[in-house]
mmCIF file of C-alpha atoms in Angstrom:
data_model
loop_
_atom_site.group_PDB
_atom_site.id
_atom_site.type_symbol
_atom_site.label_atom_id
_atom_site.label_comp_id
_atom_site.label_asym_id
_atom_site.label_seq_id
_atom_site.Cartn_x
_atom_site.Cartn_y
_atom_site.Cartn_z
ATOM 1 C CA UNK A 14 -86.908 82.275 23.520
ATOM 2 C CA UNK A 15 -90.590 82.441 22.659
ATOM 3 C CA UNK A 16 -91.312 79.240 24.553
ATOM 4 C CA UNK A 17 -89.379 80.484 27.564
ATOM 5 C CA UNK A 18 -91.272 83.777 27.511
ATOM 6 C CA UNK A 19 -94.628 82.011 27.354
ATOM 7 C CA UNK A 20 -93.606 79.784 30.273
ATOM 8 C CA UNK A 21 -92.916 82.878 32.353
ATOM 9 C CA UNK A 22 -96.377 84.193 31.502
ATOM 10 C CA UNK A 23 -97.945 80.897 32.588
ATOM 11 C CA UNK A 24 -96.077 80.905 35.892
ATOM 12 C CA UNK A 25 -97.129 84.508 36.544
ATOM 13 C CA UNK A 26 -100.780 83.604 35.916
ATOM 14 C CA UNK A 27 -100.435 80.469 38.071
ATOM 15 C CA UNK A 28 -99.149 82.351 41.118
ATOM 16 C CA UNK A 29 -101.660 85.171 40.715
ATOM 17 C CA UNK A 30 -104.682 82.882 40.344
ATOM 18 C CA UNK A 31 -103.657 80.650 43.239
ATOM 19 C CA UNK A 32 -103.327 83.552 45.661
ATOM 20 C CA UNK A 33 -106.487 85.247 44.426
ATOM 21 C CA UNK A 34 -108.601 82.079 44.730
ATOM 22 C CA UNK A 35 -107.894 81.845 48.471
ATOM 23 C CA UNK A 36 -108.862 85.464 49.137
ATOM 24 C CA UNK A 37 -112.045 85.199 47.057
ATOM 25 C CA UNK A 38 -113.241 82.135 48.959
ATOM 26 C CA UNK A 39 -112.573 83.865 52.275
ATOM 27 C CA UNK A 40 -114.560 86.903 51.153
ATOM 28 C CA UNK A 41 -117.423 84.704 49.917
ATOM 29 C CA UNK A 42 -117.533 82.764 53.185
ATOM 30 C CA UNK A 43 -117.756 85.962 55.212
ATOM 31 C CA UNK A 44 -120.248 87.849 53.047
ATOM 32 C CA UNK A 45 -122.249 85.041 51.405
ATOM 33 C CA UNK A 46 -121.751 86.499 47.921
ATOM 34 C CA UNK A 47 -122.367 83.947 45.154
ATOM 35 C CA UNK A 48 -120.556 86.177 42.645
ATOM 36 C CA UNK A 49 -117.441 86.080 44.833
ATOM 37 C CA UNK A 50 -117.797 82.312 45.214
ATOM 38 C CA UNK A 51 -118.113 81.886 41.440
ATOM 39 C CA UNK A 52 -115.024 84.045 41.002
ATOM 40 C CA UNK A 53 -113.195 81.866 43.528
ATOM 41 C CA UNK A 54 -114.061 78.750 41.539
ATOM 42 C CA UNK A 55 -113.014 80.597 38.379
ATOM 43 C CA UNK A 56 -109.589 81.292 39.895
ATOM 44 C CA UNK A 57 -109.204 77.660 40.989
ATOM 45 C CA UNK A 58 -110.039 76.501 37.459
ATOM 46 C CA UNK A 59 -107.548 78.971 35.995
ATOM 47 C CA UNK A 60 -104.872 77.726 38.401
ATOM 48 C CA UNK A 61 -105.514 74.155 37.293
ATOM 49 C CA UNK A 62 -105.392 75.274 33.680
ATOM 50 C CA UNK A 63 -101.907 76.723 34.143
ATOM 51 C CA UNK A 64 -100.754 73.355 35.475
ATOM 52 C CA UNK A 65 -102.300 71.669 32.416
ATOM 53 C CA UNK A 66 -100.451 74.018 30.050
ATOM 54 C CA UNK A 67 -97.142 73.509 31.862
ATOM 55 C CA UNK A 68 -97.658 69.744 31.805
ATOM 56 C CA UNK A 69 -98.516 69.892 28.107
ATOM 57 C CA UNK A 70 -95.373 71.941 27.392
ATOM 58 C CA UNK A 71 -93.243 69.400 29.230
ATOM 59 C CA UNK A 72 -94.732 66.390 27.437
ATOM 60 C CA UNK A 73 -94.529 68.081 24.036
ATOM 61 C CA UNK A 74 -90.731 68.294 24.373
ATOM 62 C CA UNK A 75 -90.282 64.526 24.525
ATOM 63 C CA UNK A 76 -88.202 63.152 21.631
ATOM 64 C CA UNK A 77 -89.637 61.130 18.780
ATOM 65 C CA UNK A 78 -90.123 57.394 19.304
ATOM 66 C CA UNK A 79 -91.052 54.402 17.111
ATOM 67 C CA UNK A 80 -94.691 54.833 18.163
ATOM 68 C CA UNK A 81 -94.559 58.612 17.614
ATOM 69 C CA UNK A 82 -92.036 59.137 14.800
ATOM 70 C CA UNK A 83 -92.945 62.802 14.408
ATOM 71 C CA UNK A 84 -92.507 63.593 18.101
ATOM 72 C CA UNK A 85 -94.979 64.664 20.776
ATOM 73 C CA UNK A 86 -95.489 68.323 19.873
ATOM 74 C CA UNK A 87 -99.261 67.930 19.612
ATOM 75 C CA UNK A 88 -99.458 66.997 23.297
ATOM 76 C CA UNK A 89 -99.522 70.745 23.962
ATOM 77 C CA UNK A 90 -102.545 71.130 21.671
ATOM 78 C CA UNK A 91 -104.369 68.330 23.489
ATOM 79 C CA UNK A 92 -103.840 69.873 26.926
ATOM 80 C CA UNK A 93 -104.792 73.315 25.620
ATOM 81 C CA UNK A 94 -108.058 71.757 24.420
ATOM 82 C CA UNK A 95 -108.564 70.325 27.927
ATOM 83 C CA UNK A 96 -108.176 73.871 29.271
ATOM 84 C CA UNK A 97 -111.133 74.985 27.133
ATOM 85 C CA UNK A 98 -113.190 72.058 28.451
ATOM 86 C CA UNK A 99 -112.249 72.927 32.044
ATOM 87 C CA UNK A 100 -113.252 76.566 31.590
ATOM 88 C CA UNK A 101 -116.594 75.561 30.110
ATOM 89 C CA UNK A 102 -117.427 72.692 32.455
ATOM 90 C CA UNK A 103 -115.895 73.570 35.800
ATOM 91 C CA UNK A 104 -115.894 77.352 35.409
ATOM 92 C CA UNK A 105 -118.967 78.338 33.393
ATOM 93 C CA UNK A 106 -120.973 75.287 34.440
ATOM 94 C CA UNK A 107 -120.511 75.822 38.159
ATOM 95 C CA UNK A 108 -121.005 79.595 37.935
ATOM 96 C CA UNK A 109 -124.226 79.042 35.980
ATOM 97 C CA UNK A 110 -125.494 76.532 38.542
ATOM 98 C CA UNK A 111 -124.616 78.821 41.445
ATOM 99 C CA UNK A 112 -126.265 81.811 39.776
ATOM 100 C CA UNK A 113 -129.509 79.956 39.049
ATOM 101 C CA UNK A 114 -129.548 78.489 42.575
ATOM 102 C CA UNK A 115 -129.128 81.914 44.167
ATOM 103 C CA UNK A 116 -131.702 83.408 41.813
ATOM 104 C CA UNK A 117 -134.290 80.812 42.817
ATOM 105 C CA UNK A 118 -133.321 80.767 46.501
ATOM 106 C CA UNK A 119 -131.766 84.146 47.252
ATOM 107 C CA UNK A 120 -129.849 84.441 50.490
ATOM 108 C CA UNK A 121 -128.573 87.444 52.353
ATOM 109 C CA UNK A 122 -125.389 89.064 51.125
ATOM 110 C CA UNK A 123 -123.666 90.967 53.878
ATOM 111 C CA UNK A 124 -122.343 94.264 52.553
ATOM 112 C CA UNK A 125 -118.701 94.333 53.518
ATOM 113 C CA UNK A 126 -115.539 96.187 52.657
ATOM 114 C CA UNK A 127 -113.912 92.731 52.409
ATOM 115 C CA UNK A 128 -115.493 92.118 48.994
ATOM 116 C CA UNK A 129 -114.207 95.393 47.638
ATOM 117 C CA UNK A 130 -110.737 94.885 49.118
ATOM 118 C CA UNK A 131 -110.463 91.400 47.651
ATOM 119 C CA UNK A 132 -111.731 92.556 44.254
ATOM 120 C CA UNK A 133 -109.231 95.421 44.222
ATOM 121 C CA UNK A 134 -106.299 93.165 45.158
ATOM 122 C CA UNK A 135 -107.383 90.534 42.661
ATOM 123 C CA UNK A 136 -107.699 93.130 39.916
ATOM 124 C CA UNK A 137 -104.128 94.335 40.524
ATOM 125 C CA UNK A 138 -102.738 90.794 40.326
ATOM 126 C CA UNK A 139 -104.829 89.918 37.289
ATOM 127 C CA UNK A 140 -103.831 93.148 35.555
ATOM 128 C CA UNK A 141 -100.151 92.293 36.063
ATOM 129 C CA UNK A 142 -100.568 88.769 34.677
ATOM 130 C CA UNK A 143 -102.731 90.110 31.814
ATOM 131 C CA UNK A 144 -100.123 92.748 30.885
ATOM 132 C CA UNK A 145 -97.410 90.075 30.641
ATOM 133 C CA UNK A 146 -99.632 87.908 28.441
ATOM 134 C CA UNK A 147 -100.528 90.918 26.289
ATOM 135 C CA UNK A 148 -96.866 91.802 25.703
ATOM 136 C CA UNK A 149 -96.168 88.314 24.382
ATOM 137 C CA UNK A 150 -99.263 88.440 22.202
ATOM 138 C CA UNK A 151 -98.372 91.855 20.796
ATOM 139 C CA UNK A 152 -94.899 90.636 19.830
ATOM 140 C CA UNK A 153 -96.514 87.867 17.800
ATOM 141 C CA UNK A 154 -99.011 90.121 16.018
ATOM 142 C CA UNK A 155 -96.548 91.596 13.505
ATOM 143 C CA UNK A 156 -99.099 94.079 12.210
ATOM 144 C CA UNK A 157 -101.968 91.596 12.022
ATOM 145 C CA UNK A 158 -105.391 91.956 13.654
ATOM 146 C CA UNK A 159 -106.239 90.240 16.929
ATOM 147 C CA UNK A 160 -108.481 87.549 15.410
ATOM 148 C CA UNK A 161 -106.042 86.847 12.582
ATOM 149 C CA UNK A 162 -103.152 86.587 15.046
ATOM 150 C CA UNK A 163 -105.051 84.051 17.166
ATOM 151 C CA UNK A 164 -106.049 82.060 14.089
ATOM 152 C CA UNK A 165 -102.536 82.072 12.637
ATOM 153 C CA UNK A 166 -100.803 81.344 15.949
ATOM 154 C CA UNK A 167 -99.614 77.759 16.372
ATOM 155 C CA UNK A 168 -98.739 78.233 20.052
ATOM 156 C CA UNK A 169 -101.922 77.910 22.155
ATOM 157 C CA UNK A 170 -100.202 79.263 25.276
ATOM 158 C CA UNK A 171 -99.892 82.588 23.459
ATOM 159 C CA UNK A 172 -103.621 83.249 23.335
ATOM 160 C CA UNK A 173 -105.005 80.861 25.972
ATOM 161 C CA UNK A 174 -103.434 82.681 28.918
ATOM 162 C CA UNK A 175 -104.352 86.073 27.456
ATOM 163 C CA UNK A 176 -108.016 85.161 26.997
ATOM 164 C CA UNK A 177 -108.145 83.485 30.410
ATOM 165 C CA UNK A 178 -106.797 86.620 32.068
ATOM 166 C CA UNK A 179 -109.133 88.826 30.037
ATOM 167 C CA UNK A 180 -112.110 86.726 31.143
ATOM 168 C CA UNK A 181 -110.866 86.921 34.735
ATOM 169 C CA UNK A 182 -110.680 90.725 34.637
ATOM 170 C CA UNK A 183 -114.160 90.961 33.104
ATOM 171 C CA UNK A 184 -115.391 88.609 35.827
ATOM 172 C CA UNK A 185 -113.953 90.847 38.531
ATOM 173 C CA UNK A 186 -115.664 93.899 37.047
ATOM 174 C CA UNK A 187 -118.986 92.030 36.855
ATOM 175 C CA UNK A 188 -118.588 90.788 40.431
ATOM 176 C CA UNK A 189 -117.903 94.341 41.600
ATOM 177 C CA UNK A 190 -121.053 95.628 39.864
ATOM 178 C CA UNK A 191 -123.094 92.791 41.375
ATOM 179 C CA UNK A 192 -121.829 93.382 44.914
ATOM 180 C CA UNK A 193 -122.288 97.136 44.596
ATOM 181 C CA UNK A 194 -125.827 96.830 43.167
ATOM 182 C CA UNK A 195 -126.755 94.417 45.958
ATOM 183 C CA UNK A 196 -125.449 96.820 48.579
ATOM 184 C CA UNK A 197 -127.215 99.842 47.090
ATOM 185 C CA UNK A 198 -130.573 98.138 46.564
ATOM 186 C CA UNK A 199 -130.516 95.552 49.326
ATOM 187 C CA UNK A 200 -131.689 93.009 46.734
ATOM 188 C CA UNK A 201 -129.469 89.860 46.536
ATOM 189 C CA UNK A 202 -130.867 89.158 43.074
ATOM 190 C CA UNK A 203 -128.185 91.388 41.573
ATOM 191 C CA UNK A 204 -125.470 89.205 43.058
ATOM 192 C CA UNK A 205 -127.059 86.149 41.401
ATOM 193 C CA UNK A 206 -127.425 87.975 38.077
ATOM 194 C CA UNK A 207 -123.741 88.947 38.216
ATOM 195 C CA UNK A 208 -122.873 85.274 38.738
ATOM 196 C CA UNK A 209 -124.826 84.339 35.608
ATOM 197 C CA UNK A 210 -123.013 86.999 33.602
ATOM 198 C CA UNK A 211 -119.692 85.589 34.821
ATOM 199 C CA UNK A 212 -120.829 82.172 33.608
ATOM 200 C CA UNK A 213 -121.651 83.655 30.188
ATOM 201 C CA UNK A 214 -118.196 85.261 29.907
ATOM 202 C CA UNK A 215 -116.488 81.970 30.796
ATOM 203 C CA UNK A 216 -118.645 79.954 28.385
ATOM 204 C CA UNK A 217 -117.879 82.353 25.526
ATOM 205 C CA UNK A 218 -114.155 82.215 26.265
ATOM 206 C CA UNK A 219 -114.217 78.406 26.452
ATOM 207 C CA UNK A 220 -116.020 77.998 23.111
ATOM 208 C CA UNK A 221 -113.614 80.358 21.379
ATOM 209 C CA UNK A 222 -110.560 78.543 22.771
ATOM 210 C CA UNK A 223 -112.041 75.141 21.924
ATOM 211 C CA UNK A 224 -112.558 76.144 18.286
ATOM 212 C CA UNK A 225 -108.977 77.392 17.929
ATOM 213 C CA UNK A 226 -107.302 74.459 19.698
ATOM 214 C CA UNK A 227 -109.416 71.923 17.796
ATOM 215 C CA UNK A 228 -107.990 73.265 14.558
ATOM 216 C CA UNK A 229 -104.459 72.800 15.903
ATOM 217 C CA UNK A 230 -105.253 69.241 16.992
ATOM 218 C CA UNK A 231 -106.575 68.334 13.553
ATOM 219 C CA UNK A 232 -103.459 69.729 11.910
ATOM 220 C CA UNK A 233 -103.128 73.268 10.555
ATOM 221 C CA UNK A 234 -100.819 74.402 7.790
ATOM 222 C CA UNK A 235 -97.990 76.819 8.408
ATOM 223 C CA UNK A 236 -98.530 80.550 8.039
ATOM 224 C CA UNK A 237 -99.106 81.456 4.351
ATOM 225 C CA UNK A 238 -96.098 83.756 4.517
ATOM 226 C CA UNK A 239 -93.902 80.835 5.610
ATOM 227 C CA UNK A 240 -95.331 78.656 2.823
ATOM 228 C CA UNK A 241 -94.612 81.419 0.306
ATOM 229 C CA UNK A 242 -91.015 81.765 1.494
ATOM 230 C CA UNK A 243 -90.490 78.007 1.315
ATOM 231 C CA UNK A 244 -91.776 77.978 -2.257
ATOM 232 C CA UNK A 245 -89.492 80.886 -3.182
ATOM 233 C CA UNK A 246 -86.466 79.221 -1.571
ATOM 234 C CA UNK A 247 -86.988 75.981 -3.501
ATOM 235 C CA UNK A 248 -87.708 77.813 -6.762
ATOM 236 C CA UNK A 249 -84.491 79.873 -6.424
ATOM 237 C CA UNK A 250 -82.280 76.797 -6.704
ATOM 238 C CA UNK A 251 -80.736 76.531 -10.197
ATOM 239 C CA UNK A 252 -81.615 72.822 -10.405
ATOM 240 C CA UNK A 253 -85.341 73.502 -10.011
ATOM 241 C CA UNK A 254 -87.416 74.647 -12.974
ATOM 242 C CA UNK A 255 -90.813 74.694 -11.217
ATOM 243 C CA UNK A 256 -92.371 74.100 -7.803
ATOM 244 C CA UNK A 257 -95.613 72.163 -7.451
ATOM 245 C CA UNK A 258 -97.438 71.540 -4.168
ATOM 246 C CA UNK A 259 -96.054 72.928 -0.925
ATOM 247 C CA UNK A 260 -97.932 71.062 1.804
ATOM 248 C CA UNK A 261 -97.245 71.889 5.443
ATOM 249 C CA UNK A 262 -98.603 70.915 8.834
ATOM 250 C CA UNK A 263 -97.688 72.019 12.344
ATOM 251 C CA UNK A 264 -96.616 69.146 14.586
ATOM 252 C CA UNK A 265 -96.113 71.641 17.413
ATOM 253 C CA UNK A 266 -95.678 75.403 17.885
ATOM 254 C CA UNK A 267 -92.137 75.292 16.453
ATOM 255 C CA UNK A 268 -92.281 72.054 14.473
ATOM 256 C CA UNK A 269 -93.397 72.058 10.830
ATOM 257 C CA UNK A 270 -93.750 69.078 8.511
ATOM 258 C CA UNK A 271 -93.266 70.148 4.874
ATOM 259 C CA UNK A 272 -93.758 68.083 1.721
ATOM 260 C CA UNK A 273 -92.737 69.795 -1.509
ATOM 261 C CA UNK A 274 -92.949 68.571 -5.084
ATOM 262 C CA UNK A 275 -90.402 70.107 -7.451
ATOM 263 C CA UNK A 276 -89.688 69.792 -11.173
ATOM 264 C CA UNK A 277 -85.956 69.422 -11.695
ATOM 265 C CA UNK A 278 -84.095 70.145 -14.886
ATOM 266 C CA UNK A 279 -84.451 67.000 -17.004
ATOM 267 C CA UNK A 280 -80.824 67.302 -18.039
ATOM 268 C CA UNK A 281 -79.751 66.369 -14.528
ATOM 269 C CA UNK A 282 -78.758 62.837 -13.610
ATOM 270 C CA UNK A 283 -80.205 61.083 -10.580
ATOM 271 C CA UNK A 284 -76.974 61.754 -8.668
ATOM 272 C CA UNK A 285 -77.209 65.459 -9.438
ATOM 273 C CA UNK A 286 -80.841 65.503 -8.331
ATOM 274 C CA UNK A 287 -79.834 63.861 -5.067
ATOM 275 C CA UNK A 288 -77.145 66.497 -4.579
ATOM 276 C CA UNK A 289 -79.690 69.238 -5.305
ATOM 277 C CA UNK A 290 -82.226 67.869 -2.805
ATOM 278 C CA UNK A 291 -79.512 67.566 -0.151
ATOM 279 C CA UNK A 292 -78.527 71.165 -0.861
ATOM 280 C CA UNK A 293 -82.145 72.290 -0.616
ATOM 281 C CA UNK A 294 -82.640 70.500 2.705
ATOM 282 C CA UNK A 295 -79.565 72.228 4.098
ATOM 283 C CA UNK A 296 -80.737 75.623 2.823
ATOM 284 C CA UNK A 297 -84.253 75.229 4.228
ATOM 285 C CA UNK A 298 -82.961 73.895 7.562
ATOM 286 C CA UNK A 299 -80.661 76.897 7.917
ATOM 287 C CA UNK A 300 -83.236 79.505 6.906
ATOM 288 C CA UNK A 301 -86.296 77.926 8.580
ATOM 289 C CA UNK A 302 -85.302 75.956 11.706
ATOM 290 C CA UNK A 303 -88.995 75.363 12.499
ATOM 291 C CA UNK A 304 -89.203 73.053 9.465
ATOM 292 C CA UNK A 305 -88.127 69.937 11.334
ATOM 293 C CA UNK A 306 -89.373 67.442 8.716
ATOM 294 C CA UNK A 307 -88.811 68.147 5.006
ATOM 295 C CA UNK A 308 -89.681 65.816 2.146
ATOM 296 C CA UNK A 309 -88.933 66.742 -1.460
ATOM 297 C CA UNK A 310 -90.587 64.853 -4.305
ATOM 298 C CA UNK A 311 -88.608 65.135 -7.517
ATOM 299 C CA UNK A 312 -90.558 65.149 -10.793
ATOM 300 C CA UNK A 313 -89.853 65.290 -14.556
ATOM 301 C CA UNK A 314 -86.661 63.270 -14.258
ATOM 302 C CA UNK A 315 -84.829 61.041 -16.703
ATOM 303 C CA UNK A 316 -85.739 57.375 -16.553
ATOM 304 C CA UNK A 317 -82.660 56.684 -14.391
ATOM 305 C CA UNK A 318 -83.692 59.309 -11.814
ATOM 306 C CA UNK A 319 -85.927 58.462 -8.873
ATOM 307 C CA UNK A 320 -87.998 60.449 -6.420
ATOM 308 C CA UNK A 321 -86.124 61.255 -3.209
#
């Protein structure tokens, strides 16, 4: 259900950004506003990013293969990292170039109600997409702070779309201030300055997303609360006298690899240890369906018992 909900959020952002990009470019062409043009490029980049996330989601669902025995869940992390690169390069990079160009060679910006109309319409669409992304993010918070939730989240679509939409809304506000200041003062410099501020917002967003998605690509452990519950579940089995290392890694948003070392009662035979490990796998699989790969290393056994 979580994946389906996030897909709906991505589609909502995709449709909103696509429609908004067209109107922004029209407004920029009529008025000559570089801030509006930068916002148009921003919307195009965001639209492409939604396609990247949807493509990553689709590829991540492919089954395991001999070349990829643990599946393709990390494909989503790779494409989420590409989104950060796109925001920084195509979004912030182009906006920065446009802002500097207009600052050095200012052109006339025709004051027009078209800019304000487009900004108002865009803000309504962005606010709708942002509210959907925020609802999904709030459901995942579970009492945690915003930064902690982002850091603990293993689903990049959860925070990528939210931060994209937040950056888009900030960009619209900055563009509005730039257009208004240009109209009030008659100085096109303010439009160029607004474009540079938009570039700064996009660059900051891109760096933040890149840092978070890089961690997922490298392999992050499961939430400490999940690790604690896994340890408690293994320790509760009557055949286990102690639990050693509980090592986990996310192979995808809902795919966890877990390797657990456990000390079994040395009175047990190897057959009984095998029965206990099979029982533990069944218990963990039932209680934690996200643990798709579970390996239990048995220790402190009789000489006739082997690790399983």
